[in-house]
């Protein structure tokens, strides 16, 4: 199923499931317990929000060989991980803000894993059981600050630097070689295949949960394929993973 989080009026934020005629609202959350209501809201009467509110986003560096090469970096022999703050997350149609601190903000289209239950020291063979589903993500990066600082907290951590959505697909199998595409103003910038990852989702879950506990709703951003490039005021950023839908975000100063 496709799980979304929606606002259908100012005070009414709820999880829902996508159905042909609209979004069926649920009581509770998919991370604890939930049940469908009788209410189905037409798509045009809802606003989609980020489909999860993570306590943290753990992101993976250089997880596609061709992207490592374009940055003159080597493919690591174990995953490189860093954290994007929960406050960087925005949802579909929300605006990516270019901060005045940076002169080079770039897109990184990424497949996002959404964790479904408390995960600590998870073996590779059990990893799939901890996944609620997958969604589309962006690891927006102030490249100049990433280089200048020598570590990545500022360059990766600005508010709005982690668009997620539109939905969490629970039936997605990343082994199937789905395309991951990033377009800026209709120009294709990135066009990769998620199965080209150096470390696949199960290995990443095992590695990350060997370091830190992942909580329900937490996200692993799995790295970006080649083709990263700049974003500017007025751009329209579109990120799409086959089977997961289209995440569309305007860019503004
Ligand atoms: Mg990235």
JSON list of C-alpha atoms and ligand atoms in Angstrom, two decimals:
[
{"chain": "A", "resi": 1, "resn": "UNK", "atom": "CA", "xyz": [0.00, 0.00, 0.00]},
{"chain": "A", "resi": 2, "resn": "UNK", "atom": "CA", "xyz": [0.93, 3.66, -0.33]},
{"chain": "A", "resi": 3, "resn": "UNK", "atom": "CA", "xyz": [0.97, 5.42, 3.06]},
{"chain": "A", "resi": 4, "resn": "UNK", "atom": "CA", "xyz": [0.72, 9.20, 3.17]},
{"chain": "A", "resi": 5, "resn": "UNK", "atom": "CA", "xyz": [0.43, 11.85, 5.85]},
{"chain": "A", "resi": 6, "resn": "UNK", "atom": "CA", "xyz": [-2.04, 14.56, 5.01]},
{"chain": "A", "resi": 7, "resn": "UNK", "atom": "CA", "xyz": [-3.62, 17.73, 6.17]},
{"chain": "A", "resi": 8, "resn": "UNK", "atom": "CA", "xyz": [-7.24, 17.95, 5.07]},
{"chain": "A", "resi": 9, "resn": "UNK", "atom": "CA", "xyz": [-8.01, 21.00, 7.18]},
{"chain": "A", "resi": 10, "resn": "UNK", "atom": "CA", "xyz": [-5.85, 23.27, 9.31]},
{"chain": "A", "resi": 11, "resn": "UNK", "atom": "CA", "xyz": [-6.11, 21.17, 12.47]},
{"chain": "A", "resi": 12, "resn": "UNK", "atom": "CA", "xyz": [-6.46, 17.74, 10.98]},
{"chain": "A", "resi": 13, "resn": "UNK", "atom": "CA", "xyz": [-3.19, 15.96, 10.24]},
{"chain": "A", "resi": 14, "resn": "UNK", "atom": "CA", "xyz": [-3.49, 12.23, 9.86]},
{"chain": "A", "resi": 15, "resn": "UNK", "atom": "CA", "xyz": [-2.00, 9.20, 8.18]},
{"chain": "A", "resi": 16, "resn": "UNK", "atom": "CA", "xyz": [-3.87, 7.76, 5.23]},
{"chain": "A", "resi": 17, "resn": "UNK", "atom": "CA", "xyz": [-3.77, 5.19, 2.51]},
{"chain": "A", "resi": 18, "resn": "UNK", "atom": "CA", "xyz": [-3.96, 6.01, -1.20]},
{"chain": "A", "resi": 19, "resn": "UNK", "atom": "CA", "xyz": [-7.02, 4.54, -2.90]},
{"chain": "A", "resi": 20, "resn": "UNK", "atom": "CA", "xyz": [-8.27, 5.09, -6.45]},
{"chain": "A", "resi": 21, "resn": "UNK", "atom": "CA", "xyz": [-10.84, 7.73, -5.46]},
{"chain": "A", "resi": 22, "resn": "UNK", "atom": "CA", "xyz": [-8.81, 9.54, -2.81]},
{"chain": "A", "resi": 23, "resn": "UNK", "atom": "CA", "xyz": [-7.02, 9.14, 0.50]},
{"chain": "A", "resi": 24, "resn": "UNK", "atom": "CA", "xyz": [-8.61, 6.96, 3.16]},
{"chain": "A", "resi": 25, "resn": "UNK", "atom": "CA", "xyz": [-7.90, 8.45, 6.59]},
{"chain": "A", "resi": 26, "resn": "UNK", "atom": "CA", "xyz": [-6.65, 6.21, 9.40]},
{"chain": "A", "resi": 27, "resn": "UNK", "atom": "CA", "xyz": [-6.75, 6.46, 13.19]},
{"chain": "A", "resi": 28, "resn": "UNK", "atom": "CA", "xyz": [-3.34, 6.01, 14.81]},
{"chain": "A", "resi": 29, "resn": "UNK", "atom": "CA", "xyz": [-0.06, 5.64, 12.97]},
{"chain": "A", "resi": 30, "resn": "UNK", "atom": "CA", "xyz": [1.47, 2.85, 10.88]},
{"chain": "A", "resi": 31, "resn": "UNK", "atom": "CA", "xyz": [4.35, 2.71, 13.39]},
{"chain": "A", "resi": 32, "resn": "UNK", "atom": "CA", "xyz": [2.28, 1.67, 16.42]},
{"chain": "A", "resi": 33, "resn": "UNK", "atom": "CA", "xyz": [-1.29, 0.71, 15.67]},
{"chain": "A", "resi": 34, "resn": "UNK", "atom": "CA", "xyz": [-3.76, 2.09, 13.19]},
{"chain": "A", "resi": 35, "resn": "UNK", "atom": "CA", "xyz": [-7.09, 1.32, 11.66]},
{"chain": "A", "resi": 36, "resn": "UNK", "atom": "CA", "xyz": [-8.97, 2.67, 8.66]},
{"chain": "A", "resi": 37, "resn": "UNK", "atom": "CA", "xyz": [-11.86, 5.08, 9.09]},
{"chain": "A", "resi": 38, "resn": "UNK", "atom": "CA", "xyz": [-14.86, 5.40, 6.78]},
{"chain": "A", "resi": 39, "resn": "UNK", "atom": "CA", "xyz": [-13.55, 8.74, 5.51]},
{"chain": "A", "resi": 40, "resn": "UNK", "atom": "CA", "xyz": [-12.04, 9.00, 2.02]},
{"chain": "A", "resi": 41, "resn": "UNK", "atom": "CA", "xyz": [-10.94, 12.54, 1.12]},
{"chain": "A", "resi": 42, "resn": "UNK", "atom": "CA", "xyz": [-10.61, 13.50, -2.57]},
{"chain": "A", "resi": 43, "resn": "UNK", "atom": "CA", "xyz": [-6.99, 14.14, -3.59]},
{"chain": "A", "resi": 44, "resn": "UNK", "atom": "CA", "xyz": [-7.66, 17.80, -4.42]},
{"chain": "A", "resi": 45, "resn": "UNK", "atom": "CA", "xyz": [-8.92, 18.46, -0.88]},
{"chain": "A", "resi": 46, "resn": "UNK", "atom": "CA", "xyz": [-5.77, 17.24, 0.87]},
{"chain": "A", "resi": 47, "resn": "UNK", "atom": "CA", "xyz": [-2.26, 18.54, 1.26]},
{"chain": "A", "resi": 48, "resn": "UNK", "atom": "CA", "xyz": [0.45, 15.88, 1.42]},
{"chain": "A", "resi": 49, "resn": "UNK", "atom": "CA", "xyz": [3.05, 16.25, 4.15]},
{"chain": "A", "resi": 50, "resn": "UNK", "atom": "CA", "xyz": [6.29, 14.38, 4.67]},
{"chain": "A", "resi": 51, "resn": "UNK", "atom": "CA", "xyz": [5.09, 10.77, 5.04]},
{"chain": "A", "resi": 52, "resn": "UNK", "atom": "CA", "xyz": [7.17, 10.27, 8.18]},
{"chain": "A", "resi": 53, "resn": "UNK", "atom": "CA", "xyz": [8.46, 12.44, 11.04]},
{"chain": "A", "resi": 54, "resn": "UNK", "atom": "CA", "xyz": [11.86, 10.88, 11.72]},
{"chain": "A", "resi": 55, "resn": "UNK", "atom": "CA", "xyz": [13.81, 11.43, 14.91]},
{"chain": "A", "resi": 56, "resn": "UNK", "atom": "CA", "xyz": [16.86, 11.36, 12.63]},
{"chain": "A", "resi": 57, "resn": "UNK", "atom": "CA", "xyz": [17.80, 10.87, 9.00]},
{"chain": "A", "resi": 58, "resn": "UNK", "atom": "CA", "xyz": [20.92, 8.77, 8.56]},
{"chain": "A", "resi": 59, "resn": "UNK", "atom": "CA", "xyz": [22.42, 9.40, 5.14]},
{"chain": "A", "resi": 60, "resn": "UNK", "atom": "CA", "xyz": [25.02, 7.41, 3.22]},
{"chain": "A", "resi": 61, "resn": "UNK", "atom": "CA", "xyz": [27.91, 9.00, 1.32]},
{"chain": "A", "resi": 62, "resn": "UNK", "atom": "CA", "xyz": [29.35, 7.73, -1.98]},
{"chain": "A", "resi": 63, "resn": "UNK", "atom": "CA", "xyz": [27.10, 4.71, -2.32]},
{"chain": "A", "resi": 64, "resn": "UNK", "atom": "CA", "xyz": [27.09, 4.69, -6.14]},
{"chain": "A", "resi": 65, "resn": "UNK", "atom": "CA", "xyz": [30.45, 4.12, -7.83]},
{"chain": "A", "resi": 66, "resn": "UNK", "atom": "CA", "xyz": [29.79, 6.60, -10.67]},
{"chain": "A", "resi": 67, "resn": "UNK", "atom": "CA", "xyz": [28.93, 9.35, -8.17]},
{"chain": "A", "resi": 68, "resn": "UNK", "atom": "CA", "xyz": [32.09, 8.70, -6.16]},
{"chain": "A", "resi": 69, "resn": "UNK", "atom": "CA", "xyz": [34.03, 9.04, -9.42]},
{"chain": "A", "resi": 70, "resn": "UNK", "atom": "CA", "xyz": [32.41, 12.37, -10.34]},
{"chain": "A", "resi": 71, "resn": "UNK", "atom": "CA", "xyz": [33.52, 13.73, -6.96]},
{"chain": "A", "resi": 72, "resn": "UNK", "atom": "CA", "xyz": [37.07, 12.34, -7.44]},
{"chain": "A", "resi": 73, "resn": "UNK", "atom": "CA", "xyz": [36.48, 10.14, -4.41]},
{"chain": "A", "resi": 74, "resn": "UNK", "atom": "CA", "xyz": [37.04, 6.46, -3.89]},
{"chain": "A", "resi": 75, "resn": "UNK", "atom": "CA", "xyz": [34.27, 3.95, -3.22]},
{"chain": "A", "resi": 76, "resn": "UNK", "atom": "CA", "xyz": [34.52, 3.28, 0.52]},
{"chain": "A", "resi": 77, "resn": "UNK", "atom": "CA", "xyz": [35.04, -0.25, 1.83]},
{"chain": "A", "resi": 78, "resn": "UNK", "atom": "CA", "xyz": [32.38, 0.31, 4.47]},
{"chain": "A", "resi": 79, "resn": "UNK", "atom": "CA", "xyz": [29.43, 2.75, 4.43]},
{"chain": "A", "resi": 80, "resn": "UNK", "atom": "CA", "xyz": [30.12, 6.42, 5.19]},
{"chain": "A", "resi": 81, "resn": "UNK", "atom": "CA", "xyz": [27.28, 7.68, 7.37]},
{"chain": "A", "resi": 82, "resn": "UNK", "atom": "CA", "xyz": [26.22, 11.12, 8.50]},
{"chain": "A", "resi": 83, "resn": "UNK", "atom": "CA", "xyz": [23.11, 12.64, 10.06]},
{"chain": "A", "resi": 84, "resn": "UNK", "atom": "CA", "xyz": [20.69, 15.15, 8.68]},
{"chain": "A", "resi": 85, "resn": "UNK", "atom": "CA", "xyz": [18.61, 16.77, 11.42]},
{"chain": "A", "resi": 86, "resn": "UNK", "atom": "CA", "xyz": [14.90, 16.00, 11.65]},
{"chain": "A", "resi": 87, "resn": "UNK", "atom": "CA", "xyz": [14.27, 19.70, 11.11]},
{"chain": "A", "resi": 88, "resn": "UNK", "atom": "CA", "xyz": [15.67, 19.46, 7.56]},
{"chain": "A", "resi": 89, "resn": "UNK", "atom": "CA", "xyz": [12.69, 17.32, 6.49]},
{"chain": "A", "resi": 90, "resn": "UNK", "atom": "CA", "xyz": [9.97, 18.79, 4.29]},
{"chain": "A", "resi": 91, "resn": "UNK", "atom": "CA", "xyz": [7.17, 17.17, 2.33]},
{"chain": "A", "resi": 92, "resn": "UNK", "atom": "CA", "xyz": [5.88, 17.16, -1.24]},
{"chain": "A", "resi": 93, "resn": "UNK", "atom": "CA", "xyz": [5.39, 20.62, -2.78]},
{"chain": "A", "resi": 94, "resn": "UNK", "atom": "CA", "xyz": [7.20, 22.33, 0.09]},
{"chain": "A", "resi": 95, "resn": "UNK", "atom": "CA", "xyz": [9.92, 24.80, -0.87]},
{"chain": "A", "resi": 96, "resn": "UNK", "atom": "CA", "xyz": [13.65, 24.07, -0.69]},
{"chain": "A", "resi": 97, "resn": "UNK", "atom": "CA", "xyz": [15.23, 27.26, 0.66]},
{"chain": "A", "resi": 98, "resn": "UNK", "atom": "CA", "xyz": [18.68, 28.28, -0.56]},
{"chain": "A", "resi": 99, "resn": "UNK", "atom": "CA", "xyz": [20.43, 29.75, 2.49]},
{"chain": "A", "resi": 100, "resn": "UNK", "atom": "CA", "xyz": [22.42, 32.99, 2.12]},
{"chain": "A", "resi": 101, "resn": "UNK", "atom": "CA", "xyz": [25.45, 31.18, 3.63]},
{"chain": "A", "resi": 102, "resn": "UNK", "atom": "CA", "xyz": [26.05, 29.14, 0.46]},
{"chain": "A", "resi": 103, "resn": "UNK", "atom": "CA", "xyz": [26.93, 29.90, -3.14]},
{"chain": "A", "resi": 104, "resn": "UNK", "atom": "CA", "xyz": [26.58, 26.31, -4.32]},
{"chain": "A", "resi": 105, "resn": "UNK", "atom": "CA", "xyz": [23.52, 24.30, -3.29]},
{"chain": "A", "resi": 106, "resn": "UNK", "atom": "CA", "xyz": [23.12, 20.97, -5.09]},
{"chain": "A", "resi": 107, "resn": "UNK", "atom": "CA", "xyz": [20.51, 18.25, -5.52]},
{"chain": "A", "resi": 108, "resn": "UNK", "atom": "CA", "xyz": [21.12, 14.59, -4.65]},
{"chain": "A", "resi": 109, "resn": "UNK", "atom": "CA", "xyz": [18.23, 12.28, -5.57]},
{"chain": "A", "resi": 110, "resn": "UNK", "atom": "CA", "xyz": [18.09, 9.32, -3.18]},
{"chain": "A", "resi": 111, "resn": "UNK", "atom": "CA", "xyz": [16.01, 6.27, -2.35]},
{"chain": "A", "resi": 112, "resn": "UNK", "atom": "CA", "xyz": [14.79, 6.53, 1.27]},
{"chain": "A", "resi": 113, "resn": "UNK", "atom": "CA", "xyz": [14.21, 3.61, 3.61]},
{"chain": "A", "resi": 114, "resn": "UNK", "atom": "CA", "xyz": [11.55, 4.20, 6.29]},
{"chain": "A", "resi": 115, "resn": "UNK", "atom": "CA", "xyz": [12.11, 2.11, 9.43]},
{"chain": "A", "resi": 116, "resn": "UNK", "atom": "CA", "xyz": [9.00, 0.49, 10.90]},
{"chain": "A", "resi": 117, "resn": "UNK", "atom": "CA", "xyz": [10.09, -0.68, 14.38]},
{"chain": "A", "resi": 118, "resn": "UNK", "atom": "CA", "xyz": [12.90, -0.26, 16.88]},
{"chain": "A", "resi": 119, "resn": "UNK", "atom": "CA", "xyz": [16.04, -1.56, 15.21]},
{"chain": "A", "resi": 120, "resn": "UNK", "atom": "CA", "xyz": [19.31, -2.28, 17.00]},
{"chain": "A", "resi": 121, "resn": "UNK", "atom": "CA", "xyz": [22.10, -4.64, 15.87]},
{"chain": "A", "resi": 122, "resn": "UNK", "atom": "CA", "xyz": [19.95, -6.02, 13.07]},
{"chain": "A", "resi": 123, "resn": "UNK", "atom": "CA", "xyz": [21.56, -8.87, 11.06]},
{"chain": "A", "resi": 124, "resn": "UNK", "atom": "CA", "xyz": [21.55, -8.45, 7.28]},
{"chain": "A", "resi": 125, "resn": "UNK", "atom": "CA", "xyz": [19.23, -11.43, 6.86]},
{"chain": "A", "resi": 126, "resn": "UNK", "atom": "CA", "xyz": [16.61, -9.90, 9.20]},
{"chain": "A", "resi": 127, "resn": "UNK", "atom": "CA", "xyz": [16.80, -6.34, 7.86]},
{"chain": "A", "resi": 128, "resn": "UNK", "atom": "CA", "xyz": [13.71, -6.47, 5.64]},
{"chain": "A", "resi": 129, "resn": "UNK", "atom": "CA", "xyz": [11.54, -7.12, 8.70]},
{"chain": "A", "resi": 130, "resn": "UNK", "atom": "CA", "xyz": [12.42, -3.68, 10.10]},
{"chain": "A", "resi": 131, "resn": "UNK", "atom": "CA", "xyz": [11.39, -1.75, 6.99]},
{"chain": "A", "resi": 132, "resn": "UNK", "atom": "CA", "xyz": [7.96, -0.15, 6.86]},
{"chain": "A", "resi": 133, "resn": "UNK", "atom": "CA", "xyz": [8.52, 0.84, 3.24]},
{"chain": "A", "resi": 134, "resn": "UNK", "atom": "CA", "xyz": [10.39, 3.12, 0.85]},
{"chain": "A", "resi": 135, "resn": "UNK", "atom": "CA", "xyz": [9.91, 6.66, -0.33]},
{"chain": "A", "resi": 136, "resn": "UNK", "atom": "CA", "xyz": [11.67, 9.23, -2.52]},
{"chain": "A", "resi": 137, "resn": "UNK", "atom": "CA", "xyz": [14.17, 11.61, -0.94]},
{"chain": "A", "resi": 138, "resn": "UNK", "atom": "CA", "xyz": [16.66, 14.39, -1.58]},
{"chain": "A", "resi": 139, "resn": "UNK", "atom": "CA", "xyz": [19.91, 15.00, 0.26]},
{"chain": "A", "resi": 140, "resn": "UNK", "atom": "CA", "xyz": [20.19, 18.70, -0.57]},
{"chain": "A", "resi": 141, "resn": "UNK", "atom": "CA", "xyz": [23.77, 19.83, 0.02]},
{"chain": "A", "resi": 142, "resn": "UNK", "atom": "CA", "xyz": [25.54, 23.16, 0.31]},
{"chain": "A", "resi": 143, "resn": "UNK", "atom": "CA", "xyz": [28.61, 21.83, -1.48]},
{"chain": "A", "resi": 144, "resn": "UNK", "atom": "CA", "xyz": [30.87, 24.79, -0.77]},
{"chain": "A", "resi": 145, "resn": "UNK", "atom": "CA", "xyz": [30.18, 24.57, 2.97]},
{"chain": "A", "resi": 146, "resn": "UNK", "atom": "CA", "xyz": [30.60, 20.79, 2.96]},
{"chain": "A", "resi": 147, "resn": "UNK", "atom": "CA", "xyz": [34.09, 21.25, 1.52]},
{"chain": "A", "resi": 148, "resn": "UNK", "atom": "CA", "xyz": [35.01, 24.28, 3.62]},
{"chain": "A", "resi": 149, "resn": "UNK", "atom": "CA", "xyz": [33.97, 22.78, 6.96]},
{"chain": "A", "resi": 150, "resn": "UNK", "atom": "CA", "xyz": [35.66, 19.41, 6.50]},
{"chain": "A", "resi": 151, "resn": "UNK", "atom": "CA", "xyz": [32.64, 17.70, 8.06]},
{"chain": "A", "resi": 152, "resn": "UNK", "atom": "CA", "xyz": [29.12, 17.79, 6.78]},
{"chain": "A", "resi": 153, "resn": "UNK", "atom": "CA", "xyz": [26.75, 18.95, 9.49]},
{"chain": "A", "resi": 154, "resn": "UNK", "atom": "CA", "xyz": [26.27, 22.49, 8.21]},
{"chain": "A", "resi": 155, "resn": "UNK", "atom": "CA", "xyz": [26.41, 21.68, 4.49]},
{"chain": "A", "resi": 156, "resn": "UNK", "atom": "CA", "xyz": [23.78, 18.96, 4.81]},
{"chain": "A", "resi": 157, "resn": "UNK", "atom": "CA", "xyz": [21.76, 20.28, 7.74]},
{"chain": "A", "resi": 158, "resn": "UNK", "atom": "CA", "xyz": [19.89, 23.43, 6.75]},
{"chain": "A", "resi": 159, "resn": "UNK", "atom": "CA", "xyz": [16.13, 23.55, 7.22]},
{"chain": "A", "resi": 160, "resn": "UNK", "atom": "CA", "xyz": [14.32, 22.24, 4.08]},
{"chain": "A", "resi": 161, "resn": "UNK", "atom": "CA", "xyz": [17.39, 20.23, 2.92]},
{"chain": "A", "resi": 162, "resn": "UNK", "atom": "CA", "xyz": [15.59, 16.86, 3.13]},
{"chain": "A", "resi": 163, "resn": "UNK", "atom": "CA", "xyz": [12.44, 16.62, 0.98]},
{"chain": "A", "resi": 164, "resn": "UNK", "atom": "CA", "xyz": [10.66, 13.26, 1.46]},
{"chain": "A", "resi": 165, "resn": "UNK", "atom": "CA", "xyz": [7.58, 11.76, -0.19]},
{"chain": "A", "resi": 166, "resn": "UNK", "atom": "CA", "xyz": [5.04, 11.60, -1.65]},
{"chain": "A", "resi": 167, "resn": "UNK", "atom": "CA", "xyz": [4.17, 8.23, -0.04]},
{"chain": "A", "resi": 168, "resn": "UNK", "atom": "CA", "xyz": [5.70, 5.26, 1.75]},
{"chain": "A", "resi": 169, "resn": "UNK", "atom": "CA", "xyz": [5.29, 2.25, -0.54]},
{"chain": "A", "resi": 170, "resn": "UNK", "atom": "CA", "xyz": [5.21, -0.94, 1.52]},
{"chain": "A", "resi": 171, "resn": "UNK", "atom": "CA", "xyz": [5.51, -3.32, -1.45]},
{"chain": "A", "resi": 172, "resn": "UNK", "atom": "CA", "xyz": [8.68, -1.86, -3.01]},
{"chain": "A", "resi": 173, "resn": "UNK", "atom": "CA", "xyz": [11.54, -4.30, -3.68]},
{"chain": "A", "resi": 174, "resn": "UNK", "atom": "CA", "xyz": [14.78, -2.37, -4.35]},
{"chain": "A", "resi": 175, "resn": "UNK", "atom": "CA", "xyz": [16.39, -5.42, -5.99]},
{"chain": "A", "resi": 176, "resn": "UNK", "atom": "CA", "xyz": [14.28, -4.94, -9.10]},
{"chain": "A", "resi": 177, "resn": "UNK", "atom": "CA", "xyz": [16.46, -2.24, -10.67]},
{"chain": "A", "resi": 178, "resn": "UNK", "atom": "CA", "xyz": [14.03, 0.66, -10.56]},
{"chain": "A", "resi": 179, "resn": "UNK", "atom": "CA", "xyz": [15.19, 3.93, -12.12]},
{"chain": "A", "resi": 180, "resn": "UNK", "atom": "CA", "xyz": [15.89, 6.96, -9.95]},
{"chain": "A", "resi": 181, "resn": "UNK", "atom": "CA", "xyz": [15.62, 10.24, -11.84]},
{"chain": "A", "resi": 182, "resn": "UNK", "atom": "CA", "xyz": [16.16, 13.88, -10.90]},
{"chain": "A", "resi": 183, "resn": "UNK", "atom": "CA", "xyz": [14.95, 16.70, -13.14]},
{"chain": "A", "resi": 184, "resn": "UNK", "atom": "CA", "xyz": [15.45, 20.41, -12.72]},
{"chain": "A", "resi": 185, "resn": "UNK", "atom": "CA", "xyz": [13.06, 22.52, -14.80]},
{"chain": "A", "resi": 186, "resn": "UNK", "atom": "CA", "xyz": [12.34, 19.43, -16.96]},
{"chain": "A", "resi": 187, "resn": "UNK", "atom": "CA", "xyz": [16.06, 18.86, -17.68]},
{"chain": "A", "resi": 188, "resn": "UNK", "atom": "CA", "xyz": [17.18, 15.37, -16.63]},
{"chain": "A", "resi": 189, "resn": "UNK", "atom": "CA", "xyz": [20.16, 15.75, -14.29]},
{"chain": "A", "resi": 190, "resn": "UNK", "atom": "CA", "xyz": [20.37, 12.30, -12.68]},
{"chain": "A", "resi": 191, "resn": "UNK", "atom": "CA", "xyz": [19.17, 9.02, -14.15]},
{"chain": "A", "resi": 192, "resn": "UNK", "atom": "CA", "xyz": [20.38, 5.98, -12.20]},
{"chain": "A", "resi": 193, "resn": "UNK", "atom": "CA", "xyz": [19.27, 2.54, -11.10]},
{"chain": "A", "resi": 194, "resn": "UNK", "atom": "CA", "xyz": [18.78, 1.84, -7.39]},
{"chain": "A", "resi": 195, "resn": "UNK", "atom": "CA", "xyz": [20.28, -1.64, -7.65]},
{"chain": "A", "resi": 196, "resn": "UNK", "atom": "CA", "xyz": [23.64, 0.00, -8.56]},
{"chain": "A", "resi": 197, "resn": "UNK", "atom": "CA", "xyz": [24.17, 0.90, -4.89]},
{"chain": "A", "resi": 198, "resn": "UNK", "atom": "CA", "xyz": [27.52, -0.25, -3.49]},
{"chain": "A", "resi": 199, "resn": "UNK", "atom": "CA", "xyz": [25.83, -1.26, -0.21]},
{"chain": "A", "resi": 200, "resn": "UNK", "atom": "CA", "xyz": [22.20, -2.33, -0.55]},
{"chain": "A", "resi": 201, "resn": "UNK", "atom": "CA", "xyz": [19.40, -1.53, 1.90]},
{"chain": "A", "resi": 202, "resn": "UNK", "atom": "CA", "xyz": [19.84, -4.68, 4.02]},
{"chain": "A", "resi": 203, "resn": "UNK", "atom": "CA", "xyz": [23.58, -4.07, 4.44]},
{"chain": "A", "resi": 204, "resn": "UNK", "atom": "CA", "xyz": [22.93, -0.42, 5.31]},
{"chain": "A", "resi": 205, "resn": "UNK", "atom": "CA", "xyz": [20.34, -1.29, 7.96]},
{"chain": "A", "resi": 206, "resn": "UNK", "atom": "CA", "xyz": [22.72, -3.81, 9.50]},
{"chain": "A", "resi": 207, "resn": "UNK", "atom": "CA", "xyz": [25.62, -1.35, 9.45]},
{"chain": "A", "resi": 208, "resn": "UNK", "atom": "CA", "xyz": [23.72, 1.66, 10.81]},
{"chain": "A", "resi": 209, "resn": "UNK", "atom": "CA", "xyz": [21.89, -0.27, 13.56]},
{"chain": "A", "resi": 210, "resn": "UNK", "atom": "CA", "xyz": [25.23, -1.67, 14.68]},
{"chain": "A", "resi": 211, "resn": "UNK", "atom": "CA", "xyz": [26.15, 1.95, 15.46]},
{"chain": "A", "resi": 212, "resn": "UNK", "atom": "CA", "xyz": [22.90, 3.50, 16.66]},
{"chain": "A", "resi": 213, "resn": "UNK", "atom": "CA", "xyz": [19.34, 2.46, 17.38]},
{"chain": "A", "resi": 214, "resn": "UNK", "atom": "CA", "xyz": [16.86, 3.39, 14.66]},
{"chain": "A", "resi": 215, "resn": "UNK", "atom": "CA", "xyz": [13.37, 4.29, 15.86]},
{"chain": "A", "resi": 216, "resn": "UNK", "atom": "CA", "xyz": [10.06, 3.85, 14.06]},
{"chain": "A", "resi": 217, "resn": "UNK", "atom": "CA", "xyz": [9.81, 6.51, 11.37]},
{"chain": "A", "resi": 218, "resn": "UNK", "atom": "CA", "xyz": [13.56, 7.07, 11.11]},
{"chain": "A", "resi": 219, "resn": "UNK", "atom": "CA", "xyz": [14.96, 7.30, 7.59]},
{"chain": "A", "resi": 220, "resn": "UNK", "atom": "CA", "xyz": [18.07, 6.01, 5.86]},
{"chain": "A", "resi": 221, "resn": "UNK", "atom": "CA", "xyz": [18.94, 7.99, 2.72]},
{"chain": "A", "resi": 222, "resn": "UNK", "atom": "CA", "xyz": [20.83, 5.50, 0.59]},
{"chain": "A", "resi": 223, "resn": "UNK", "atom": "CA", "xyz": [23.14, 7.75, -1.43]},
{"chain": "A", "resi": 224, "resn": "UNK", "atom": "CA", "xyz": [22.90, 9.43, -4.81]},
{"chain": "A", "resi": 225, "resn": "UNK", "atom": "CA", "xyz": [23.73, 8.32, -8.35]},
{"chain": "A", "resi": 226, "resn": "UNK", "atom": "CA", "xyz": [25.90, 10.45, -10.64]},
{"chain": "A", "resi": 227, "resn": "UNK", "atom": "CA", "xyz": [24.76, 13.77, -12.08]},
{"chain": "A", "resi": 228, "resn": "UNK", "atom": "CA", "xyz": [24.61, 16.04, -9.03]},
{"chain": "A", "resi": 229, "resn": "UNK", "atom": "CA", "xyz": [24.29, 19.70, -9.94]},
{"chain": "A", "resi": 230, "resn": "UNK", "atom": "CA", "xyz": [23.32, 23.18, -8.78]},
{"chain": "A", "resi": 231, "resn": "UNK", "atom": "CA", "xyz": [19.94, 24.54, -7.70]},
{"chain": "A", "resi": 232, "resn": "UNK", "atom": "CA", "xyz": [18.93, 28.16, -8.06]},
{"chain": "A", "resi": 233, "resn": "UNK", "atom": "CA", "xyz": [16.16, 30.48, -7.01]},
{"chain": "A", "resi": 234, "resn": "UNK", "atom": "CA", "xyz": [13.08, 29.73, -9.10]},
{"chain": "A", "resi": 235, "resn": "UNK", "atom": "CA", "xyz": [13.99, 26.16, -10.07]},
{"chain": "A", "resi": 236, "resn": "UNK", "atom": "CA", "xyz": [11.49, 23.32, -9.96]},
{"chain": "A", "resi": 237, "resn": "UNK", "atom": "CA", "xyz": [13.11, 20.17, -8.53]},
{"chain": "A", "resi": 238, "resn": "UNK", "atom": "CA", "xyz": [11.54, 16.83, -9.42]},
{"chain": "A", "resi": 239, "resn": "UNK", "atom": "CA", "xyz": [12.71, 13.52, -7.99]},
{"chain": "A", "resi": 240, "resn": "UNK", "atom": "CA", "xyz": [11.19, 10.25, -9.08]},
{"chain": "A", "resi": 241, "resn": "UNK", "atom": "CA", "xyz": [11.77, 6.60, -8.29]},
{"chain": "A", "resi": 242, "resn": "UNK", "atom": "CA", "xyz": [9.99, 4.06, -10.42]},
{"chain": "A", "resi": 243, "resn": "UNK", "atom": "CA", "xyz": [7.18, 2.55, -8.33]},
{"chain": "A", "resi": 244, "resn": "UNK", "atom": "CA", "xyz": [7.38, 5.22, -5.64]},
{"chain": "A", "resi": 245, "resn": "UNK", "atom": "CA", "xyz": [6.03, 8.27, -7.42]},
{"chain": "A", "resi": 246, "resn": "UNK", "atom": "CA", "xyz": [7.13, 11.83, -8.01]},
{"chain": "A", "resi": 247, "resn": "UNK", "atom": "CA", "xyz": [8.41, 14.27, -5.38]},
{"chain": "A", "resi": 248, "resn": "UNK", "atom": "CA", "xyz": [8.13, 17.85, -6.63]},
{"chain": "A", "resi": 249, "resn": "UNK", "atom": "CA", "xyz": [9.63, 20.81, -4.75]},
{"chain": "A", "resi": 250, "resn": "UNK", "atom": "CA", "xyz": [10.06, 24.43, -5.80]},
{"chain": "A", "resi": 251, "resn": "UNK", "atom": "CA", "xyz": [13.39, 26.08, -4.95]},
{"chain": "A", "resi": 252, "resn": "UNK", "atom": "CA", "xyz": [13.62, 29.60, -3.60]},
{"chain": "A", "resi": 253, "resn": "UNK", "atom": "CA", "xyz": [16.03, 31.92, -1.83]},
{"chain": "B", "resi": 1, "resn": "LIG", "atom": "MG1", "xyz": [23.72, 12.13, -0.46]}
]
